[in-house]
């Protein structure tokens, strides 16, 4: 896939003047603070480096401190126009594409009972990253990022079916128990969940590791089998099919051999999403999952998806997002996953997103990326 960069102007971006980017600036400030306190994010192959972001990061933190965190939409827009230059990403295999994800909210119990028999699991102690996925150990398939380690040797982790039928039973890995396998499955797909316990406690689980097996989208399988039309596929449609076909549901979900293990976390701010790959809480409607091999976390993107309704306004989706997460299925320079928020309403939004979109990254002013696109000499 060939990637080309093309100069744009803010005035030419459809919907730029109508967007409300203050929440995007708040998300950008979280990444800026993380970098200031913990060091830079890894630079993606497009070459947007921490050095290039530093002036914008410093200015964002100064602006937020000066305004006590209260920045108007106009000030936020002016901030991005001052410190960044819009660069359209074009690829030779067609238009960009966005999907959506969210944080499910589930009622769970701390121990199994007749109504709650499907566990969320912690990472086994001996599940480790493959030292070099491009040069795996003997017995580990190419591309597997995780393996079980014992006595210095590696072996393939059990897959979803093996785990759900007891491969790790008795090891005390259970965090909580849900009421349906489908609820657990979709939490795995999202990589996170907010858990409500009967005693009123609320906890969050976020991605810790995975089995290593490749991800298979069961929606695609249902389309291939003629069960659901491609034009009708959505998370809601998949859930309806699973509920209507309980005798086949487990076998279908087991076709996705990838299994996710979680870690527990507090719910510090109920408005925000979980701490994701960029090590900051996700901002509903403003955080974006990208291909981290290509893009650098913290990069602002203006996403224009004319056939997708905006999350909050009666207009097409055209809004500023901040790259703060990644995902197994997010591959390519113009492939993104929009974080819609937490709970069932966000789930309805996220589950219906499968839209073509254009990707315009905001390159730091003066950066090599901005120069390559013709903004500066």
mmCIF file of C-alpha atoms in Angstrom, residues 24-298:
data_model
loop_
_atom_site.group_PDB
_atom_site.id
_atom_site.type_symbol
_atom_site.label_atom_id
_atom_site.label_comp_id
_atom_site.label_asym_id
_atom_site.label_seq_id
_atom_site.Cartn_x
_atom_site.Cartn_y
_atom_site.Cartn_z
ATOM 1 C CA UNK A 24 -10.346 17.293 21.518
ATOM 2 C CA UNK A 25 -7.973 19.830 23.057
ATOM 3 C CA UNK A 26 -8.677 18.379 26.515
ATOM 4 C CA UNK A 27 -7.800 14.925 25.155
ATOM 5 C CA UNK A 28 -4.669 16.314 23.495
ATOM 6 C CA UNK A 29 -3.632 17.859 26.834
ATOM 7 C CA UNK A 30 -3.834 14.449 28.526
ATOM 8 C CA UNK A 31 -1.379 13.064 26.006
ATOM 9 C CA UNK A 32 0.815 16.140 26.436
ATOM 10 C CA UNK A 33 0.870 15.662 30.199
ATOM 11 C CA UNK A 34 1.641 11.961 29.849
ATOM 12 C CA UNK A 35 4.597 12.710 27.581
ATOM 13 C CA UNK A 36 5.881 15.422 29.921
ATOM 14 C CA UNK A 37 5.751 13.067 32.904
ATOM 15 C CA UNK A 38 6.671 9.733 31.312
ATOM 16 C CA UNK A 39 8.554 10.347 28.074
ATOM 17 C CA UNK A 40 7.603 10.349 24.395
ATOM 18 C CA UNK A 41 5.360 8.009 22.496
ATOM 19 C CA UNK A 42 6.971 5.732 19.928
ATOM 20 C CA UNK A 43 7.271 7.446 16.553
ATOM 21 C CA UNK A 44 5.223 5.814 13.784
ATOM 22 C CA UNK A 45 6.502 5.210 10.282
ATOM 23 C CA UNK A 46 5.120 8.547 9.036
ATOM 24 C CA UNK A 47 7.794 10.154 11.187
ATOM 25 C CA UNK A 48 5.776 12.399 13.527
ATOM 26 C CA UNK A 49 8.181 12.569 16.463
ATOM 27 C CA UNK A 50 8.047 13.795 20.038
ATOM 28 C CA UNK A 51 10.424 16.613 19.097
ATOM 29 C CA UNK A 52 7.945 17.919 16.560
ATOM 30 C CA UNK A 53 5.041 17.744 19.011
ATOM 31 C CA UNK A 54 6.842 19.462 21.891
ATOM 32 C CA UNK A 55 5.938 23.086 21.019
ATOM 33 C CA UNK A 56 2.261 22.155 20.673
ATOM 34 C CA UNK A 57 2.316 20.053 23.839
ATOM 35 C CA UNK A 58 3.931 22.877 25.821
ATOM 36 C CA UNK A 59 1.486 25.441 24.474
ATOM 37 C CA UNK A 60 -1.503 23.211 25.244
ATOM 38 C CA UNK A 61 -0.473 22.690 28.847
ATOM 39 C CA UNK A 62 0.216 26.406 29.277
ATOM 40 C CA UNK A 63 -3.168 27.335 27.775
ATOM 41 C CA UNK A 64 -5.009 24.831 29.934
ATOM 42 C CA UNK A 65 -3.233 26.025 33.088
ATOM 43 C CA UNK A 66 -3.845 29.696 32.247
ATOM 44 C CA UNK A 67 -7.537 29.112 31.616
ATOM 45 C CA UNK A 68 -7.971 26.702 34.545
ATOM 46 C CA UNK A 69 -8.898 24.007 32.063
ATOM 47 C CA UNK A 70 -11.795 26.019 30.650
ATOM 48 C CA UNK A 71 -11.082 26.710 26.998
ATOM 49 C CA UNK A 72 -13.736 27.956 24.578
ATOM 50 C CA UNK A 73 -14.438 26.245 21.264
ATOM 51 C CA UNK A 74 -12.981 29.229 19.428
ATOM 52 C CA UNK A 75 -9.803 29.184 21.512
ATOM 53 C CA UNK A 76 -9.416 25.457 20.922
ATOM 54 C CA UNK A 77 -9.845 25.916 17.159
ATOM 55 C CA UNK A 78 -7.341 28.780 17.140
ATOM 56 C CA UNK A 79 -4.877 26.649 19.093
ATOM 57 C CA UNK A 80 -4.855 23.864 16.505
ATOM 58 C CA UNK A 81 -4.715 26.345 13.617
ATOM 59 C CA UNK A 82 -1.648 28.001 15.164
ATOM 60 C CA UNK A 83 0.398 24.949 16.072
ATOM 61 C CA UNK A 84 -0.552 22.463 13.324
ATOM 62 C CA UNK A 85 -0.877 22.131 9.572
ATOM 63 C CA UNK A 86 -3.533 19.902 7.920
ATOM 64 C CA UNK A 87 -2.148 17.075 5.773
ATOM 65 C CA UNK A 88 -4.522 14.814 3.828
ATOM 66 C CA UNK A 89 -3.540 11.140 3.729
ATOM 67 C CA UNK A 90 -4.227 9.344 0.453
ATOM 68 C CA UNK A 91 -3.677 5.638 -0.124
ATOM 69 C CA UNK A 92 -3.678 3.719 -3.375
ATOM 70 C CA UNK A 93 -6.184 1.087 -2.283
ATOM 71 C CA UNK A 94 -9.166 3.406 -1.981
ATOM 72 C CA UNK A 95 -10.965 5.487 0.627
ATOM 73 C CA UNK A 96 -10.341 5.397 4.339
ATOM 74 C CA UNK A 97 -12.655 3.498 6.623
ATOM 75 C CA UNK A 98 -13.887 3.959 10.191
ATOM 76 C CA UNK A 99 -15.630 1.711 12.666
ATOM 77 C CA UNK A 100 -16.676 2.459 16.241
ATOM 78 C CA UNK A 101 -16.050 1.024 19.676
ATOM 79 C CA UNK A 102 -17.225 1.720 23.200
ATOM 80 C CA UNK A 103 -16.969 0.621 26.824
ATOM 81 C CA UNK A 104 -19.776 -1.827 27.702
ATOM 82 C CA UNK A 105 -21.473 -1.550 31.102
ATOM 83 C CA UNK A 106 -22.366 -4.935 32.589
ATOM 84 C CA UNK A 107 -23.936 -6.247 35.775
ATOM 85 C CA UNK A 108 -21.676 -8.920 37.255
ATOM 86 C CA UNK A 109 -21.070 -10.909 40.428
ATOM 87 C CA UNK A 110 -17.835 -11.583 42.279
ATOM 88 C CA UNK A 111 -18.493 -15.322 42.301
ATOM 89 C CA UNK A 112 -20.300 -17.637 39.919
ATOM 90 C CA UNK A 113 -23.968 -18.438 40.447
ATOM 91 C CA UNK A 114 -26.815 -19.878 38.386
ATOM 92 C CA UNK A 115 -27.326 -16.561 36.575
ATOM 93 C CA UNK A 116 -23.679 -15.565 36.194
ATOM 94 C CA UNK A 117 -21.517 -18.344 34.755
ATOM 95 C CA UNK A 118 -19.182 -16.594 32.292
ATOM 96 C CA UNK A 119 -15.963 -15.135 33.705
ATOM 97 C CA UNK A 120 -13.621 -12.310 32.807
ATOM 98 C CA UNK A 121 -10.069 -13.539 33.332
ATOM 99 C CA UNK A 122 -6.822 -11.970 34.499
ATOM 100 C CA UNK A 123 -3.630 -12.665 32.604
ATOM 101 C CA UNK A 124 -1.939 -15.938 33.582
ATOM 102 C CA UNK A 125 1.472 -15.323 35.173
ATOM 103 C CA UNK A 126 3.263 -17.333 32.503
ATOM 104 C CA UNK A 127 1.585 -15.618 29.538
ATOM 105 C CA UNK A 128 4.317 -13.391 28.113
ATOM 106 C CA UNK A 129 5.042 -11.432 24.970
ATOM 107 C CA UNK A 130 6.912 -13.247 22.235
ATOM 108 C CA UNK A 131 10.405 -11.681 22.275
ATOM 109 C CA UNK A 132 10.408 -11.110 18.516
ATOM 110 C CA UNK A 133 7.133 -11.819 16.634
ATOM 111 C CA UNK A 134 9.031 -11.543 13.340
ATOM 112 C CA UNK A 135 11.451 -14.265 14.464
ATOM 113 C CA UNK A 136 9.335 -16.453 16.778
ATOM 114 C CA UNK A 137 10.572 -19.301 18.913
ATOM 115 C CA UNK A 138 10.228 -22.889 17.758
ATOM 116 C CA UNK A 139 6.576 -23.920 18.000
ATOM 117 C CA UNK A 140 5.199 -20.358 17.946
ATOM 118 C CA UNK A 141 3.485 -19.411 14.655
ATOM 119 C CA UNK A 142 4.607 -16.345 12.753
ATOM 120 C CA UNK A 143 2.949 -13.153 13.955
ATOM 121 C CA UNK A 144 1.885 -14.441 17.375
ATOM 122 C CA UNK A 145 2.575 -11.714 19.945
ATOM 123 C CA UNK A 146 1.960 -13.840 23.075
ATOM 124 C CA UNK A 147 2.918 -17.299 24.293
ATOM 125 C CA UNK A 148 3.009 -19.396 27.436
ATOM 126 C CA UNK A 149 6.467 -19.699 28.972
ATOM 127 C CA UNK A 150 7.671 -22.573 31.117
ATOM 128 C CA UNK A 151 11.258 -23.493 31.994
ATOM 129 C CA UNK A 152 12.542 -21.087 29.372
ATOM 130 C CA UNK A 153 10.519 -22.606 26.561
ATOM 131 C CA UNK A 154 7.477 -21.213 24.784
ATOM 132 C CA UNK A 155 4.216 -22.823 23.755
ATOM 133 C CA UNK A 156 1.031 -21.597 22.100
ATOM 134 C CA UNK A 157 -1.620 -20.353 24.503
ATOM 135 C CA UNK A 158 -4.985 -22.184 24.359
ATOM 136 C CA UNK A 159 -7.520 -20.509 22.089
ATOM 137 C CA UNK A 160 -10.967 -19.113 22.926
ATOM 138 C CA UNK A 161 -12.807 -22.433 22.829
ATOM 139 C CA UNK A 162 -10.212 -24.194 24.986
ATOM 140 C CA UNK A 163 -10.145 -21.369 27.533
ATOM 141 C CA UNK A 164 -13.925 -21.075 27.735
ATOM 142 C CA UNK A 165 -14.224 -24.823 28.274
ATOM 143 C CA UNK A 166 -11.757 -24.846 31.147
ATOM 144 C CA UNK A 167 -8.114 -24.563 30.041
ATOM 145 C CA UNK A 168 -7.264 -22.183 32.937
ATOM 146 C CA UNK A 169 -9.893 -23.357 35.409
ATOM 147 C CA UNK A 170 -8.675 -23.598 38.989
ATOM 148 C CA UNK A 171 -5.937 -20.967 38.656
ATOM 149 C CA UNK A 172 -7.920 -18.192 40.360
ATOM 150 C CA UNK A 173 -7.883 -15.904 37.311
ATOM 151 C CA UNK A 174 -11.562 -14.922 37.499
ATOM 152 C CA UNK A 175 -12.180 -11.198 38.037
ATOM 153 C CA UNK A 176 -15.991 -11.311 37.858
ATOM 154 C CA UNK A 177 -18.806 -13.333 36.330
ATOM 155 C CA UNK A 178 -21.261 -12.117 33.683
ATOM 156 C CA UNK A 179 -24.689 -13.362 32.697
ATOM 157 C CA UNK A 180 -23.992 -14.324 29.095
ATOM 158 C CA UNK A 181 -21.136 -15.505 26.938
ATOM 159 C CA UNK A 182 -22.112 -12.928 24.326
ATOM 160 C CA UNK A 183 -21.624 -10.091 26.845
ATOM 161 C CA UNK A 184 -18.136 -11.383 27.605
ATOM 162 C CA UNK A 185 -17.388 -11.836 23.905
ATOM 163 C CA UNK A 186 -18.313 -8.260 22.997
ATOM 164 C CA UNK A 187 -16.320 -6.906 25.938
ATOM 165 C CA UNK A 188 -13.369 -8.793 24.439
ATOM 166 C CA UNK A 189 -13.999 -7.169 21.069
ATOM 167 C CA UNK A 190 -14.092 -3.717 22.714
ATOM 168 C CA UNK A 191 -11.098 -4.514 24.921
ATOM 169 C CA UNK A 192 -12.691 -3.039 28.038
ATOM 170 C CA UNK A 193 -15.823 -2.956 30.207
ATOM 171 C CA UNK A 194 -17.304 -1.207 33.217
ATOM 172 C CA UNK A 195 -18.561 -3.681 35.799
ATOM 173 C CA UNK A 196 -21.393 -3.087 38.285
ATOM 174 C CA UNK A 197 -21.467 -5.402 41.304
ATOM 175 C CA UNK A 198 -24.577 -6.121 43.423
ATOM 176 C CA UNK A 199 -23.106 -4.236 46.398
ATOM 177 C CA UNK A 200 -22.955 -1.016 44.404
ATOM 178 C CA UNK A 201 -19.261 -1.174 43.550
ATOM 179 C CA UNK A 202 -18.193 -0.135 40.072
ATOM 180 C CA UNK A 203 -14.936 -1.385 38.617
ATOM 181 C CA UNK A 204 -13.334 -1.169 35.248
ATOM 182 C CA UNK A 205 -11.457 -3.841 33.330
ATOM 183 C CA UNK A 206 -9.041 -3.001 30.550
ATOM 184 C CA UNK A 207 -6.897 -4.976 28.148
ATOM 185 C CA UNK A 208 -3.892 -6.741 29.690
ATOM 186 C CA UNK A 209 -2.901 -9.395 27.109
ATOM 187 C CA UNK A 210 -4.330 -11.787 24.553
ATOM 188 C CA UNK A 211 -3.954 -15.414 23.650
ATOM 189 C CA UNK A 212 -1.977 -14.615 20.525
ATOM 190 C CA UNK A 213 -4.321 -16.295 18.080
ATOM 191 C CA UNK A 214 -5.499 -14.137 15.151
ATOM 192 C CA UNK A 215 -8.701 -12.130 15.481
ATOM 193 C CA UNK A 216 -11.633 -13.230 13.313
ATOM 194 C CA UNK A 217 -14.657 -10.973 12.970
ATOM 195 C CA UNK A 218 -17.789 -13.057 13.361
ATOM 196 C CA UNK A 219 -19.836 -10.448 11.524
ATOM 197 C CA UNK A 220 -17.827 -11.194 8.405
ATOM 198 C CA UNK A 221 -18.500 -14.906 8.858
ATOM 199 C CA UNK A 222 -22.240 -14.295 9.104
ATOM 200 C CA UNK A 223 -22.133 -12.275 5.889
ATOM 201 C CA UNK A 224 -20.099 -14.966 4.119
ATOM 202 C CA UNK A 225 -22.623 -17.604 5.181
ATOM 203 C CA UNK A 226 -25.576 -15.539 3.991
ATOM 204 C CA UNK A 227 -27.025 -15.196 7.494
ATOM 205 C CA UNK A 228 -26.967 -11.380 7.444
ATOM 206 C CA UNK A 229 -26.721 -9.089 4.431
ATOM 207 C CA UNK A 230 -23.531 -7.052 4.213
ATOM 208 C CA UNK A 231 -25.603 -3.866 4.172
ATOM 209 C CA UNK A 232 -27.290 -4.845 7.449
ATOM 210 C CA UNK A 233 -24.294 -6.023 9.477
ATOM 211 C CA UNK A 234 -23.849 -4.269 12.814
ATOM 212 C CA UNK A 235 -23.174 -5.184 16.398
ATOM 213 C CA UNK A 236 -26.915 -5.123 17.106
ATOM 214 C CA UNK A 237 -27.586 -7.452 14.171
ATOM 215 C CA UNK A 238 -24.882 -9.864 15.349
ATOM 216 C CA UNK A 239 -26.319 -9.872 18.882
ATOM 217 C CA UNK A 240 -29.792 -10.562 17.512
ATOM 218 C CA UNK A 241 -28.478 -13.498 15.490
ATOM 219 C CA UNK A 242 -26.686 -14.966 18.532
ATOM 220 C CA UNK A 243 -29.846 -14.652 20.638
ATOM 221 C CA UNK A 244 -31.997 -16.227 17.909
ATOM 222 C CA UNK A 245 -29.569 -19.105 17.296
ATOM 223 C CA UNK A 246 -28.391 -20.247 20.749
ATOM 224 C CA UNK A 247 -27.556 -23.744 19.474
ATOM 225 C CA UNK A 248 -24.970 -22.255 17.091
ATOM 226 C CA UNK A 249 -23.850 -19.187 19.069
ATOM 227 C CA UNK A 250 -20.912 -20.722 20.950
ATOM 228 C CA UNK A 251 -19.483 -22.378 17.851
ATOM 229 C CA UNK A 252 -19.654 -19.079 15.969
ATOM 230 C CA UNK A 253 -17.941 -17.095 18.735
ATOM 231 C CA UNK A 254 -15.273 -19.793 19.045
ATOM 232 C CA UNK A 255 -14.345 -19.132 15.407
ATOM 233 C CA UNK A 256 -12.668 -16.020 16.801
ATOM 234 C CA UNK A 257 -9.795 -17.854 18.467
ATOM 235 C CA UNK A 258 -8.336 -14.670 19.941
ATOM 236 C CA UNK A 259 -9.037 -14.351 23.673
ATOM 237 C CA UNK A 260 -8.518 -11.240 25.793
ATOM 238 C CA UNK A 261 -7.241 -11.149 29.377
ATOM 239 C CA UNK A 262 -7.951 -8.104 31.529
ATOM 240 C CA UNK A 263 -6.562 -6.038 34.373
ATOM 241 C CA UNK A 264 -8.699 -4.253 36.964
ATOM 242 C CA UNK A 265 -8.830 -0.478 37.343
ATOM 243 C CA UNK A 266 -10.766 2.154 39.261
ATOM 244 C CA UNK A 267 -13.424 4.372 37.693
ATOM 245 C CA UNK A 268 -11.833 7.712 38.555
ATOM 246 C CA UNK A 269 -13.970 9.881 36.270
ATOM 247 C CA UNK A 270 -17.273 8.300 35.150
ATOM 248 C CA UNK A 271 -17.428 10.636 32.151
ATOM 249 C CA UNK A 272 -14.182 9.390 30.627
ATOM 250 C CA UNK A 273 -13.402 6.032 29.095
ATOM 251 C CA UNK A 274 -10.711 3.590 30.142
ATOM 252 C CA UNK A 275 -6.981 4.202 30.030
ATOM 253 C CA UNK A 276 -6.009 2.814 26.633
ATOM 254 C CA UNK A 277 -2.842 2.169 24.636
ATOM 255 C CA UNK A 278 -1.642 5.788 24.840
ATOM 256 C CA UNK A 279 -1.817 5.517 28.661
ATOM 257 C CA UNK A 280 -4.469 8.215 29.070
ATOM 258 C CA UNK A 281 -8.254 8.000 29.605
ATOM 259 C CA UNK A 282 -10.229 8.027 26.384
ATOM 260 C CA UNK A 283 -12.348 11.080 25.604
ATOM 261 C CA UNK A 284 -15.832 10.072 24.367
ATOM 262 C CA UNK A 285 -16.307 11.162 20.787
ATOM 263 C CA UNK A 286 -12.771 12.522 20.512
ATOM 264 C CA UNK A 287 -10.344 9.623 20.978
ATOM 265 C CA UNK A 288 -9.357 7.586 17.947
ATOM 266 C CA UNK A 289 -7.729 4.163 17.598
ATOM 267 C CA UNK A 290 -5.144 4.037 14.800
ATOM 268 C CA UNK A 291 -2.450 1.782 13.411
ATOM 269 C CA UNK A 292 0.359 2.507 15.883
ATOM 270 C CA UNK A 293 2.994 1.190 13.470
ATOM 271 C CA UNK A 294 2.176 4.060 11.111
ATOM 272 C CA UNK A 295 0.879 6.829 13.363
ATOM 273 C CA UNK A 296 2.181 8.392 16.566
ATOM 274 C CA UNK A 297 -0.100 8.579 19.589
ATOM 275 C CA UNK A 298 -1.167 12.145 20.351
#
